[in-house]
Coordinates of N, CA, C and O in Angstrom, one line a residue:
G112 N -3.2 -20.5 18.8 CA -3.8 -20.9 17.6 C -5.2 -20.4 17.4 O -5.7 -20.4 16.3
G113 N -5.9 -19.9 18.5 CA -7.3 -19.5 18.4 C -7.5 -18.0 18.3 O -8.6 -17.5 18.6
S114 N -6.5 -17.2 18.0 CA -6.6 -15.8 18.0 C -7.3 -15.3 16.7 O -7.2 -15.9 15.7
T115 N -8.0 -14.2 16.9 CA -8.6 -13.5 15.7 C -7.5 -12.9 14.9 O -6.4 -12.7 15.3
L116 N -7.9 -12.5 13.7 CA -6.9 -11.8 12.8 C -6.4 -10.5 13.5 O -5.2 -10.2 13.5
A117 N -7.3 -9.8 14.1 CA -6.9 -8.5 14.8 C -5.9 -8.8 15.9 O -4.9 -8.1 16.1
T118 N -6.1 -9.9 16.7 CA -5.2 -10.2 17.7 C -3.8 -10.7 17.1 O -2.8 -10.4 17.6
Q119 N -3.9 -11.5 16.1 CA -2.7 -11.9 15.4 C -1.8 -10.7 14.9 O -0.6 -10.7 15.1
L120 N -2.5 -9.7 14.4 CA -1.8 -8.5 14.0 C -1.1 -7.8 15.2 O 0.1 -7.3 15.0
E121 N -1.7 -7.8 16.3 CA -1.1 -7.2 17.5 C 0.1 -8.0 17.9 O 1.1 -7.5 18.3
I122 N 0.0 -9.3 17.8 CA 1.2 -10.2 18.1 C 2.3 -9.8 17.1 O 3.5 -9.7 17.6
F123 N 2.0 -9.7 15.8 CA 3.1 -9.3 14.9 C 3.7 -8.0 15.2 O 4.9 -7.8 15.0
R124 N 2.9 -7.0 15.6 CA 3.3 -5.7 15.9 C 4.2 -5.6 17.2 O 5.1 -4.8 17.2
H125 N 3.9 -6.4 18.2 CA 4.5 -6.2 19.5 C 5.3 -7.3 20.1 O 5.9 -7.2 21.1
S126 N 5.4 -8.4 19.4 CA 6.1 -9.6 19.9 C 7.2 -9.9 18.9 O 7.0 -10.2 17.7
E127 N 8.5 -9.9 19.4 CA 9.6 -10.1 18.5 C 9.6 -11.5 17.9 O 9.9 -11.7 16.7
S128 N 9.1 -12.5 18.7 CA 9.1 -13.9 18.1 C 7.8 -14.3 17.7 O 7.6 -15.4 17.2
G129 N 6.7 -13.5 17.8 CA 5.4 -13.9 17.4 C 4.7 -14.9 18.3 O 3.8 -15.5 17.9
I130 N 5.2 -14.9 19.5 CA 4.7 -15.9 20.5 C 4.1 -15.1 21.7 O 4.7 -14.2 22.1
T131 N 3.0 -15.6 22.2 CA 2.4 -15.1 23.4 C 2.9 -15.9 24.5 O 2.6 -17.1 24.6
Y132 N 3.5 -15.3 25.5 CA 4.2 -16.0 26.6 C 3.3 -16.1 27.9 O 3.6 -16.9 28.7
S133 N 2.4 -15.2 28.0 CA 1.7 -15.1 29.3 C 0.2 -14.7 29.1 O -0.1 -14.2 28.0
M134 N -0.6 -14.8 30.1 CA -2.0 -14.4 30.1 C -2.0 -12.8 30.0 O -2.8 -12.3 29.3
K135 N -1.0 -12.2 30.6 CA -0.9 -10.7 30.5 C -0.7 -10.3 29.1 O -1.3 -9.3 28.6
D136 N 0.2 -11.0 28.4 CA 0.5 -10.7 27.0 C -0.8 -10.8 26.1 O -1.1 -10.0 25.3
K137 N -1.5 -11.9 26.4 CA -2.7 -12.2 25.6 C -3.8 -11.1 25.9 O -4.4 -10.6 25.0
F138 N -3.9 -10.7 27.1 CA -4.9 -9.7 27.5 C -4.5 -8.4 26.8 O -5.4 -7.7 26.3
Q139 N -3.2 -8.0 26.8 CA -2.8 -6.8 26.1 C -3.1 -6.9 24.6 O -3.5 -5.9 24.0
Q140 N -2.9 -8.0 24.0 CA -3.1 -8.2 22.6 C -4.6 -8.0 22.3 O -5.0 -7.3 21.3
I141 N -5.4 -8.7 23.0 CA -6.9 -8.6 22.8 C -7.4 -7.2 23.1 O -8.2 -6.6 22.3
S142 N -6.9 -6.5 24.1 CA -7.3 -5.2 24.4 C -6.9 -4.2 23.3 O -7.7 -3.4 22.9
S143 N -5.7 -4.3 22.9 CA -5.2 -3.4 21.9 C -5.9 -3.7 20.6 O -6.3 -2.7 19.9
A144 N -6.2 -4.9 20.2 CA -7.0 -5.2 19.0 C -8.4 -4.6 19.1 O -8.9 -4.0 18.1
S145 N -9.0 -4.7 20.2 CA -10.4 -4.2 20.4 C -10.4 -2.7 20.3 O -11.2 -2.1 19.6
I146 N -9.4 -2.0 21.0 CA -9.4 -0.6 20.9 C -9.1 -0.1 19.5 O -9.8 0.8 19.0
R147 N -8.2 -0.7 18.8 CA -7.9 -0.4 17.4 C -9.1 -0.5 16.5 O -9.4 0.3 15.7
A148 N -9.9 -1.6 16.7 CA -11.0 -1.8 15.9 C -12.1 -0.8 16.1 O -12.8 -0.4 15.1
Y149 N -12.3 -0.3 17.3 CA -13.3 0.7 17.6 C -12.9 2.1 17.7 O -13.7 3.0 18.1
L150 N -11.7 2.4 17.2 CA -11.2 3.8 17.2 C -12.1 4.7 16.4 O -12.3 5.9 16.7
G151 N -12.7 4.2 15.3 CA -13.6 5.0 14.5 C -15.0 5.0 14.9 O -15.9 5.5 14.2
G152 N -15.3 4.4 16.0 CA -16.7 4.4 16.4 C -17.3 2.9 16.4 O -16.6 2.0 16.2
E153 N -18.6 2.9 16.6 CA -19.3 1.6 16.7 C -19.4 0.8 15.3 O -19.4 -0.4 15.3
K154 N -19.4 1.5 14.2 CA -19.4 0.9 12.9 C -18.0 0.5 12.5 O -17.2 1.3 12.3
T155 N -17.8 -0.8 12.5 CA -16.4 -1.3 12.3 C -16.1 -2.0 11.0 O -15.1 -2.6 10.8
L156 N -17.0 -1.8 10.0 CA -16.8 -2.4 8.7 C -15.4 -2.0 8.1 O -14.6 -2.8 7.6
A157 N -15.1 -0.7 8.1 CA -13.9 -0.2 7.6 C -12.7 -0.8 8.3 O -11.7 -1.2 7.7
S158 N -12.8 -0.8 9.7 CA -11.7 -1.4 10.5 C -11.5 -2.9 10.2 O -10.4 -3.4 10.0
R159 N -12.6 -3.6 10.0 CA -12.5 -5.1 9.7 C -11.9 -5.3 8.3 O -11.1 -6.2 8.2
R160 N -12.2 -4.5 7.4 CA -11.6 -4.6 6.0 C -10.1 -4.3 6.1 O -9.3 -5.0 5.5
Q161 N -9.7 -3.3 6.9 CA -8.3 -2.9 7.0 C -7.6 -4.0 7.8 O -6.4 -4.3 7.4
I162 N -8.2 -4.6 8.8 CA -7.6 -5.7 9.5 C -7.3 -6.9 8.5 O -6.2 -7.5 8.5
A163 N -8.3 -7.2 7.7 CA -8.1 -8.3 6.7 C -7.0 -8.0 5.7 O -6.1 -8.8 5.5
L164 N -7.0 -6.8 5.2 CA -5.9 -6.3 4.3 C -4.5 -6.4 4.9 O -3.6 -6.9 4.4
D165 N -4.4 -5.8 6.1 CA -3.2 -5.8 6.9 C -2.6 -7.2 7.1 O -1.5 -7.5 7.0
Y166 N -3.6 -8.1 7.5 CA -3.2 -9.5 7.7 C -2.6 -10.1 6.5 O -1.6 -10.8 6.5
I167 N -3.4 -10.0 5.4 CA -3.0 -10.6 4.1 C -1.6 -10.1 3.7 O -0.8 -10.8 3.2
N168 N -1.4 -8.8 3.9 CA -0.1 -8.2 3.5 C 1.0 -8.4 4.5 O 2.1 -7.9 4.3
S169 N 0.8 -9.1 5.6 CA 1.8 -9.3 6.6 C 2.3 -10.7 6.8 O 3.3 -11.0 7.5
V170 N 1.6 -11.6 6.1 CA 2.0 -13.0 6.2 C 2.5 -13.5 4.9 O 2.1 -13.1 3.8
P171 N 3.5 -14.5 4.9 CA 3.9 -15.0 3.6 C 2.8 -15.8 2.9 O 2.2 -16.7 3.6
L172 N 2.5 -15.5 1.7 CA 1.5 -16.2 1.0 C 2.0 -17.3 0.1 O 1.3 -18.2 -0.2
A173 N 3.3 -17.2 -0.2 CA 4.0 -18.3 -1.0 C 5.5 -18.1 -0.9 O 5.9 -17.1 -0.3
A174 N 6.2 -18.9 -1.6 CA 7.6 -18.8 -1.7 C 8.1 -19.4 -3.0 O 7.5 -20.4 -3.4
I175 N 9.1 -18.8 -3.6 CA 9.6 -19.3 -4.8 C 11.1 -19.3 -4.7 O 11.7 -18.4 -4.0
P176 N 11.8 -20.3 -5.3 CA 13.3 -20.4 -5.1 C 14.1 -19.2 -5.4 O 15.0 -18.9 -4.7
S177 N 13.7 -18.5 -6.4 CA 14.6 -17.3 -6.8 C 14.3 -16.1 -6.0 O 15.1 -15.1 -6.0
N178 N 13.2 -16.0 -5.3 CA 12.8 -14.8 -4.5 C 12.6 -15.0 -3.0 O 12.5 -14.1 -2.3
G179 N 12.4 -16.2 -2.6 CA 12.1 -16.5 -1.2 C 10.6 -16.3 -0.9 O 9.8 -16.4 -1.8
E180 N 10.3 -15.8 0.3 CA 8.9 -15.7 0.7 C 8.3 -14.5 0.0 O 8.9 -13.4 -0.2
I181 N 7.0 -14.6 -0.3 CA 6.3 -13.5 -0.9 C 5.3 -13.0 0.1 O 4.4 -13.8 0.5
F182 N 5.4 -11.8 0.5 CA 4.5 -11.2 1.5 C 3.5 -10.3 0.8 O 3.9 -9.3 0.2
G183 N 2.2 -10.6 0.9 CA 1.2 -9.8 0.4 C 0.9 -9.8 -1.0 O 1.7 -10.4 -1.8
L184 N -0.2 -9.3 -1.4 CA -0.6 -9.3 -2.8 C 0.3 -8.5 -3.7 O 0.5 -8.8 -4.8
G185 N 0.7 -7.3 -3.2 CA 1.6 -6.4 -3.9 C 2.9 -7.1 -4.4 O 3.3 -7.1 -5.6
D186 N 3.6 -7.8 -3.4 CA 4.8 -8.5 -3.8 C 4.5 -9.6 -4.8 O 5.2 -9.9 -5.7
G187 N 3.4 -10.4 -4.5 CA 3.0 -11.5 -5.4 C 2.8 -11.0 -6.9 O 3.3 -11.6 -7.8
L188 N 2.0 -9.9 -7.0 CA 1.8 -9.4 -8.3 C 3.0 -8.9 -9.0 O 3.2 -9.0 -10.2
C189 N 3.9 -8.2 -8.2 CA 5.1 -7.7 -8.8 C 6.0 -8.8 -9.3 O 6.5 -8.7 -10.4
I190 N 6.2 -9.8 -8.5 CA 7.1 -10.9 -8.9 C 6.5 -11.7 -10.0 O 7.2 -12.0 -11.0
L191 N 5.2 -11.9 -10.1 CA 4.5 -12.5 -11.2 C 4.7 -11.7 -12.5 O 5.1 -12.3 -13.5
T192 N 4.6 -10.4 -12.4 CA 4.7 -9.6 -13.5 C 6.2 -9.6 -14.1 O 6.4 -9.8 -15.3
L193 N 7.1 -9.6 -13.1 CA 8.5 -9.7 -13.5 C 8.8 -11.0 -14.2 O 9.6 -11.1 -15.2
K194 N 8.3 -12.1 -13.6 CA 8.5 -13.4 -14.2 C 8.0 -13.5 -15.6 O 8.5 -14.2 -16.5
L195 N 6.8 -12.9 -15.9 CA 6.2 -12.9 -17.2 C 6.9 -12.0 -18.2 O 6.9 -12.3 -19.4
L196 N 7.5 -10.9 -17.7 CA 8.1 -9.9 -18.6 C 9.5 -10.2 -18.9 O 10.0 -9.9 -20.0
L197 N 10.3 -10.7 -18.0 CA 11.7 -10.9 -18.2 C 12.0 -12.2 -19.0 O 11.3 -13.2 -18.8
P198 N 12.9 -12.1 -19.9 CA 13.2 -13.3 -20.7 C 13.8 -14.4 -19.8 O 14.5 -14.1 -18.8
K199 N 13.5 -15.6 -20.2 CA 14.0 -16.8 -19.4 C 15.4 -17.1 -19.8 O 15.8 -16.9 -21.0
K200 N 16.2 -17.5 -18.9 CA 17.6 -17.8 -19.2 C 17.8 -19.2 -19.6 O 17.1 -20.1 -19.3

């Protein structure tokens, strides 16, 4: 529950169930997140922005009965647009 967004993304990328089972797993997640954040050098603003965007686009933001879970802003805007444009039955 106390992971950073960068670490959460590593869990999503590398864990089938999204669960950290051991200290070794947690160390690998933190290490991988740190390396990924600093790949572009010491200035990490671009990396931090990308981490936030990747996180927003990888977790369900909402759910509606006709479509199920909505992942990311793109899906949300697409579904909202379709709902507004398509005639109601």
